[in-house]
Amino acid sequence: MAQVLRRRIADGRYAPRSRVPSVLQLTEEFGVAAATAQKALRALRAEGLTYTEPGLGSFVAQIPPDPSGLAASNGADDSPVGGSRWASAPRGV
């Protein structure tokens, strides 16, 4: 599930500063337990792909342009997007 969410962020389906699906929405979409959805969201946050605003949810971090063109992938590649090059968006924006 985290892999799918990474791909959606990379290809622009989830734009920077947009809200990512809630734990409840993820459990319904993927048919997983809430703990699994929470784990995926924690992984994205740890990689700097998302940030959390208490009481509001998780949002896509501001992401720099990808010079390698990986964001333009057709989705066939299931390799994870490197987490070290993603920058977190400033909080409270």
Short mmCIF file of N, CA, C and O in Angstrom, two decimals:
data_model
loop_
_atom_site.label_atom_id
_atom_site.label_comp_id
_atom_site.label_asym_id
_atom_site.label_seq_id
_atom_site.Cartn_x
_atom_site.Cartn_y
_atom_site.Cartn_z
N MET A 1 0.81 -1.19 0.00
CA MET A 1 0.00 0.00 0.00
C MET A 1 0.86 1.26 0.00
O MET A 1 0.57 2.19 -0.74
N ALA A 2 1.92 1.29 0.80
CA ALA A 2 2.82 2.45 0.82
C ALA A 2 3.43 2.65 -0.57
O ALA A 2 3.58 3.79 -1.02
N GLN A 3 3.74 1.55 -1.23
CA GLN A 3 4.31 1.63 -2.58
C GLN A 3 3.35 2.32 -3.55
O GLN A 3 3.74 3.16 -4.35
N VAL A 4 2.08 1.96 -3.48
CA VAL A 4 1.06 2.57 -4.34
C VAL A 4 0.94 4.06 -4.03
O VAL A 4 0.88 4.89 -4.94
N LEU A 5 0.94 4.41 -2.75
CA LEU A 5 0.84 5.81 -2.36
C LEU A 5 2.06 6.60 -2.82
O LEU A 5 1.93 7.73 -3.30
N ARG A 6 3.25 5.99 -2.72
CA ARG A 6 4.47 6.64 -3.23
C ARG A 6 4.33 6.94 -4.72
O ARG A 6 4.70 8.02 -5.19
N ARG A 7 3.84 5.97 -5.45
CA ARG A 7 3.70 6.13 -6.90
C ARG A 7 2.70 7.24 -7.21
O ARG A 7 2.92 8.05 -8.12
N ARG A 8 1.62 7.31 -6.45
CA ARG A 8 0.61 8.35 -6.67
C ARG A 8 1.18 9.74 -6.38
O ARG A 8 0.83 10.71 -7.05
N ILE A 9 2.02 9.83 -5.39
CA ILE A 9 2.68 11.11 -5.09
C ILE A 9 3.65 11.45 -6.22
O ILE A 9 3.66 12.57 -6.73
N ALA A 10 4.44 10.49 -6.63
CA ALA A 10 5.45 10.72 -7.68
C ALA A 10 4.82 11.11 -9.01
O ALA A 10 5.35 11.96 -9.72
N ASP A 11 3.68 10.50 -9.35
CA ASP A 11 3.08 10.81 -10.66
C ASP A 11 2.13 12.00 -10.61
O ASP A 11 1.54 12.37 -11.61
N GLY A 12 1.99 12.62 -9.43
CA GLY A 12 1.21 13.83 -9.33
C GLY A 12 -0.26 13.65 -9.01
O GLY A 12 -1.01 14.62 -8.94
N ARG A 13 -0.71 12.41 -8.86
CA ARG A 13 -2.12 12.22 -8.49
C ARG A 13 -2.43 12.86 -7.15
O ARG A 13 -3.54 13.34 -6.93
N TYR A 14 -1.45 12.84 -6.25
CA TYR A 14 -1.56 13.56 -4.99
C TYR A 14 -0.57 14.72 -5.09
O TYR A 14 0.64 14.52 -5.00
N ALA A 15 -1.07 15.90 -5.32
CA ALA A 15 -0.24 17.08 -5.52
C ALA A 15 0.37 17.55 -4.19
O ALA A 15 -0.18 17.28 -3.13
N PRO A 16 1.48 18.28 -4.26
CA PRO A 16 2.05 18.84 -3.04
C PRO A 16 1.02 19.67 -2.27
O PRO A 16 0.23 20.39 -2.86
N ARG A 17 1.03 19.48 -0.96
CA ARG A 17 0.13 20.13 -0.02
C ARG A 17 -1.31 19.64 -0.09
O ARG A 17 -2.17 20.17 0.61
N SER A 18 -1.59 18.65 -0.93
CA SER A 18 -2.95 18.10 -0.95
C SER A 18 -3.07 17.02 0.13
O SER A 18 -2.07 16.42 0.53
N ARG A 19 -4.27 16.80 0.57
CA ARG A 19 -4.51 15.82 1.63
C ARG A 19 -4.45 14.42 1.04
O ARG A 19 -5.00 14.16 -0.03
N VAL A 20 -3.79 13.52 1.74
CA VAL A 20 -3.77 12.12 1.33
C VAL A 20 -4.95 11.43 1.99
O VAL A 20 -5.49 11.92 2.98
N PRO A 21 -5.37 10.28 1.47
CA PRO A 21 -6.52 9.60 2.06
C PRO A 21 -6.31 9.30 3.55
O PRO A 21 -5.19 9.04 4.00
N SER A 22 -7.40 9.33 4.28
CA SER A 22 -7.36 9.03 5.71
C SER A 22 -7.16 7.53 5.93
O SER A 22 -7.30 6.73 4.99
N VAL A 23 -6.89 7.16 7.17
CA VAL A 23 -6.75 5.74 7.51
C VAL A 23 -8.03 5.00 7.12
O VAL A 23 -7.97 3.93 6.51
N LEU A 24 -9.17 5.57 7.44
CA LEU A 24 -10.45 4.93 7.09
C LEU A 24 -10.59 4.75 5.58
O LEU A 24 -10.97 3.67 5.11
N GLN A 25 -10.27 5.77 4.82
CA GLN A 25 -10.35 5.68 3.36
C GLN A 25 -9.40 4.61 2.83
O GLN A 25 -9.75 3.86 1.91
N LEU A 26 -8.20 4.53 3.40
CA LEU A 26 -7.23 3.52 2.94
C LEU A 26 -7.70 2.12 3.28
O LEU A 26 -7.52 1.20 2.48
N THR A 27 -8.29 1.94 4.47
CA THR A 27 -8.77 0.60 4.84
C THR A 27 -9.87 0.15 3.88
O THR A 27 -9.91 -1.01 3.50
N GLU A 28 -10.71 1.08 3.48
CA GLU A 28 -11.79 0.73 2.54
C GLU A 28 -11.25 0.45 1.14
O GLU A 28 -11.66 -0.50 0.49
N GLU A 29 -10.34 1.28 0.68
CA GLU A 29 -9.80 1.12 -0.68
C GLU A 29 -8.97 -0.15 -0.83
O GLU A 29 -9.08 -0.86 -1.82
N PHE A 30 -8.12 -0.44 0.17
CA PHE A 30 -7.19 -1.56 0.05
C PHE A 30 -7.65 -2.82 0.77
O PHE A 30 -7.01 -3.86 0.66
N GLY A 31 -8.73 -2.72 1.55
CA GLY A 31 -9.23 -3.88 2.29
C GLY A 31 -8.26 -4.37 3.35
O GLY A 31 -8.07 -5.58 3.50
N VAL A 32 -7.63 -3.42 4.05
CA VAL A 32 -6.65 -3.77 5.07
C VAL A 32 -7.11 -3.26 6.43
O VAL A 32 -8.05 -2.47 6.53
N ALA A 33 -6.43 -3.71 7.47
CA ALA A 33 -6.72 -3.26 8.83
C ALA A 33 -6.21 -1.83 9.01
O ALA A 33 -5.28 -1.39 8.33
N ALA A 34 -6.79 -1.12 9.98
CA ALA A 34 -6.39 0.25 10.26
C ALA A 34 -4.91 0.32 10.62
O ALA A 34 -4.21 1.26 10.22
N ALA A 35 -4.41 -0.67 11.35
CA ALA A 35 -3.00 -0.67 11.73
C ALA A 35 -2.09 -0.72 10.51
O ALA A 35 -1.03 -0.08 10.48
N THR A 36 -2.50 -1.43 9.47
CA THR A 36 -1.71 -1.52 8.24
C THR A 36 -1.70 -0.17 7.53
O THR A 36 -0.66 0.28 7.05
N ALA A 37 -2.85 0.48 7.47
CA ALA A 37 -2.94 1.80 6.84
C ALA A 37 -2.10 2.81 7.61
O ALA A 37 -1.39 3.62 7.01
N GLN A 38 -2.16 2.76 8.93
CA GLN A 38 -1.37 3.67 9.76
C GLN A 38 0.13 3.46 9.53
O GLN A 38 0.91 4.41 9.45
N LYS A 39 0.53 2.20 9.40
CA LYS A 39 1.94 1.88 9.16
C LYS A 39 2.40 2.47 7.83
O LYS A 39 3.51 3.03 7.74
N ALA A 40 1.57 2.37 6.81
CA ALA A 40 1.92 2.93 5.50
C ALA A 40 2.06 4.45 5.58
O ALA A 40 3.03 5.02 5.05
N LEU A 41 1.15 5.11 6.27
CA LEU A 41 1.22 6.56 6.42
C LEU A 41 2.44 6.97 7.22
O LEU A 41 3.10 7.97 6.90
N ARG A 42 2.78 6.20 8.25
CA ARG A 42 3.99 6.49 9.05
C ARG A 42 5.24 6.37 8.18
O ARG A 42 6.17 7.17 8.30
N ALA A 43 5.27 5.36 7.31
CA ALA A 43 6.43 5.16 6.43
C ALA A 43 6.60 6.36 5.50
O ALA A 43 7.72 6.85 5.31
N LEU A 44 5.50 6.83 4.93
CA LEU A 44 5.58 7.99 4.03
C LEU A 44 6.05 9.23 4.77
O LEU A 44 6.84 10.01 4.25
N ARG A 45 5.59 9.40 6.00
CA ARG A 45 6.00 10.54 6.81
C ARG A 45 7.49 10.44 7.14
O ARG A 45 8.23 11.41 7.05
N ALA A 46 7.95 9.23 7.49
CA ALA A 46 9.36 9.02 7.83
C ALA A 46 10.27 9.29 6.63
O ALA A 46 11.41 9.72 6.79
N GLU A 47 9.77 9.05 5.43
CA GLU A 47 10.54 9.29 4.20
C GLU A 47 10.48 10.74 3.75
O GLU A 47 11.12 11.12 2.78
N GLY A 48 9.68 11.55 4.44
CA GLY A 48 9.56 12.95 4.08
C GLY A 48 8.59 13.21 2.95
O GLY A 48 8.54 14.31 2.41
N LEU A 49 7.82 12.21 2.58
CA LEU A 49 6.86 12.39 1.48
C LEU A 49 5.59 13.07 1.94
O LEU A 49 4.89 13.70 1.14
N THR A 50 5.25 12.92 3.22
CA THR A 50 4.05 13.54 3.76
C THR A 50 4.38 14.20 5.10
O THR A 50 5.42 13.94 5.69
N TYR A 51 3.48 15.02 5.55
CA TYR A 51 3.55 15.60 6.88
C TYR A 51 2.14 15.58 7.45
O TYR A 51 1.15 15.48 6.71
N THR A 52 2.04 15.64 8.76
CA THR A 52 0.75 15.57 9.43
C THR A 52 0.44 16.88 10.13
O THR A 52 1.31 17.45 10.80
N GLU A 53 -0.77 17.34 9.95
CA GLU A 53 -1.28 18.49 10.69
C GLU A 53 -2.28 17.94 11.69
O GLU A 53 -3.32 17.40 11.29
N PRO A 54 -1.98 18.02 12.99
CA PRO A 54 -2.89 17.47 13.99
C PRO A 54 -4.31 17.99 13.82
O PRO A 54 -4.54 19.18 13.64
N GLY A 55 -5.24 17.07 13.81
CA GLY A 55 -6.65 17.41 13.66
C GLY A 55 -7.10 17.61 12.22
O GLY A 55 -8.29 17.72 11.96
N LEU A 56 -6.16 17.66 11.29
CA LEU A 56 -6.50 17.89 9.89
C LEU A 56 -6.19 16.70 8.99
O LEU A 56 -6.86 16.50 7.98
N GLY A 57 -5.14 15.95 9.30
CA GLY A 57 -4.78 14.80 8.49
C GLY A 57 -3.37 14.88 7.96
O GLY A 57 -2.57 15.69 8.39
N SER A 58 -3.10 14.01 6.99
CA SER A 58 -1.78 13.94 6.36
C SER A 58 -1.84 14.61 5.00
O SER A 58 -2.83 14.49 4.27
N PHE A 59 -0.74 15.29 4.67
CA PHE A 59 -0.66 16.04 3.43
C PHE A 59 0.64 15.71 2.70
O PHE A 59 1.64 15.37 3.34
N VAL A 60 0.63 15.85 1.38
CA VAL A 60 1.82 15.61 0.58
C VAL A 60 2.80 16.75 0.81
O VAL A 60 2.43 17.92 0.78
N ALA A 61 4.05 16.39 1.06
CA ALA A 61 5.09 17.38 1.26
C ALA A 61 5.40 18.08 -0.05
O ALA A 61 5.13 17.56 -1.14
N GLN A 62 5.99 19.25 0.05
CA GLN A 62 6.45 19.96 -1.14
C GLN A 62 7.60 19.16 -1.72
O GLN A 62 8.58 18.88 -1.04
N ILE A 63 7.47 18.76 -2.97
CA ILE A 63 8.44 17.85 -3.58
C ILE A 63 9.18 18.56 -4.70
O ILE A 63 8.55 19.16 -5.57
N PRO A 64 10.51 18.50 -4.70
CA PRO A 64 11.26 19.15 -5.78
C PRO A 64 11.06 18.40 -7.10
O PRO A 64 10.70 17.23 -7.11
N PRO A 65 11.26 19.07 -8.23
CA PRO A 65 11.15 18.40 -9.53
C PRO A 65 12.09 17.20 -9.59
O PRO A 65 13.17 17.23 -9.02
N ASP A 66 11.68 16.17 -10.28
CA ASP A 66 12.45 14.94 -10.40
C ASP A 66 13.21 14.96 -11.72
O ASP A 66 12.63 14.71 -12.77
N PRO A 67 14.50 15.28 -11.70
CA PRO A 67 15.26 15.40 -12.94
C PRO A 67 15.43 14.07 -13.68
O PRO A 67 15.70 14.06 -14.86
N SER A 68 15.24 12.95 -12.99
CA SER A 68 15.43 11.66 -13.64
C SER A 68 14.22 11.26 -14.48
O SER A 68 14.29 10.32 -15.26
N GLY A 69 13.09 11.94 -14.28
CA GLY A 69 11.89 11.59 -15.04
C GLY A 69 11.11 10.44 -14.44
O GLY A 69 10.16 9.97 -15.03
N LEU A 70 11.48 9.99 -13.24
CA LEU A 70 10.76 8.87 -12.63
C LEU A 70 9.30 9.21 -12.35
O LEU A 70 8.46 8.34 -12.39
N ALA A 71 9.00 10.46 -12.09
CA ALA A 71 7.62 10.85 -11.80
C ALA A 71 6.73 10.66 -13.01
O ALA A 71 5.53 10.53 -12.89
N ALA A 72 7.30 10.60 -14.20
CA ALA A 72 6.53 10.43 -15.41
C ALA A 72 6.31 8.96 -15.74
O ALA A 72 5.82 8.61 -16.79
N SER A 73 6.65 8.10 -14.82
CA SER A 73 6.50 6.66 -15.03
C SER A 73 5.06 6.30 -15.33
O SER A 73 4.13 6.92 -14.86
N ASN A 74 4.88 5.25 -16.09
CA ASN A 74 3.53 4.79 -16.42
C ASN A 74 2.95 3.92 -15.33
O ASN A 74 1.86 3.38 -15.47
N GLY A 75 3.67 3.76 -14.23
CA GLY A 75 3.16 2.98 -13.11
C GLY A 75 3.55 1.52 -13.18
O GLY A 75 3.25 0.75 -12.28
N ALA A 76 4.23 1.10 -14.25
CA ALA A 76 4.59 -0.31 -14.38
C ALA A 76 5.75 -0.66 -13.46
O ALA A 76 5.91 -1.81 -13.08
N ASP A 77 6.55 0.31 -13.10
CA ASP A 77 7.70 0.06 -12.24
C ASP A 77 7.27 0.11 -10.79
O ASP A 77 6.77 1.12 -10.32
N ASP A 78 7.44 -0.95 -10.06
CA ASP A 78 7.02 -1.02 -8.67
C ASP A 78 8.14 -0.69 -7.70
O ASP A 78 7.98 -0.87 -6.51
N SER A 79 9.28 -0.23 -8.21
CA SER A 79 10.37 0.08 -7.30
C SER A 79 10.02 1.31 -6.48
O SER A 79 9.37 2.22 -6.97
N PRO A 80 10.44 1.34 -5.21
CA PRO A 80 10.10 2.49 -4.38
C PRO A 80 10.84 3.73 -4.82
O PRO A 80 11.93 3.67 -5.37
N VAL A 81 10.22 4.86 -4.59
CA VAL A 81 10.83 6.14 -4.90
C VAL A 81 11.79 6.47 -3.78
O VAL A 81 11.45 6.32 -2.61
N GLY A 82 12.99 6.91 -4.11
CA GLY A 82 13.98 7.23 -3.08
C GLY A 82 13.48 8.29 -2.13
O GLY A 82 13.01 9.32 -2.55
N GLY A 83 13.58 8.04 -0.84
CA GLY A 83 13.04 8.95 0.14
C GLY A 83 13.95 10.11 0.50
O GLY A 83 13.49 11.13 0.95
N SER A 84 15.26 9.98 0.27
CA SER A 84 16.18 11.00 0.76
C SER A 84 16.10 12.30 -0.01
O SER A 84 16.51 13.33 0.48
N ARG A 85 15.57 12.32 -1.21
CA ARG A 85 15.55 13.54 -1.98
C ARG A 85 14.27 14.34 -1.81
O ARG A 85 14.10 15.39 -2.40
N TRP A 86 13.36 13.87 -1.02
CA TRP A 86 12.08 14.56 -0.81
C TRP A 86 12.23 15.54 0.34
O TRP A 86 12.77 15.22 1.38
N ALA A 87 11.71 16.72 0.15
CA ALA A 87 11.79 17.73 1.21
C ALA A 87 10.42 17.89 1.86
O ALA A 87 9.41 17.87 1.17
N SER A 88 10.40 18.05 3.14
CA SER A 88 9.15 18.27 3.85
C SER A 88 8.67 19.67 3.63
O SER A 88 9.45 20.62 3.55
N ALA A 89 7.36 19.83 3.56
CA ALA A 89 6.77 21.16 3.44
C ALA A 89 6.81 21.83 4.81
O ALA A 89 6.76 21.16 5.83
N PRO A 90 6.90 23.12 4.82
CA PRO A 90 6.89 23.80 6.11
C PRO A 90 5.55 23.62 6.80
O PRO A 90 4.52 23.57 6.16
N ARG A 91 5.60 23.47 8.09
CA ARG A 91 4.37 23.28 8.84
C ARG A 91 3.67 24.61 9.04
O ARG A 91 4.28 25.65 9.04
N GLY A 92 2.35 24.51 9.20
CA GLY A 92 1.56 25.68 9.47
C GLY A 92 1.34 26.58 8.28
O GLY A 92 1.06 27.76 8.41
N VAL A 93 1.49 26.02 7.09
CA VAL A 93 1.33 26.83 5.87
C VAL A 93 -0.10 26.77 5.42
O VAL A 93 -0.75 25.80 5.46
#
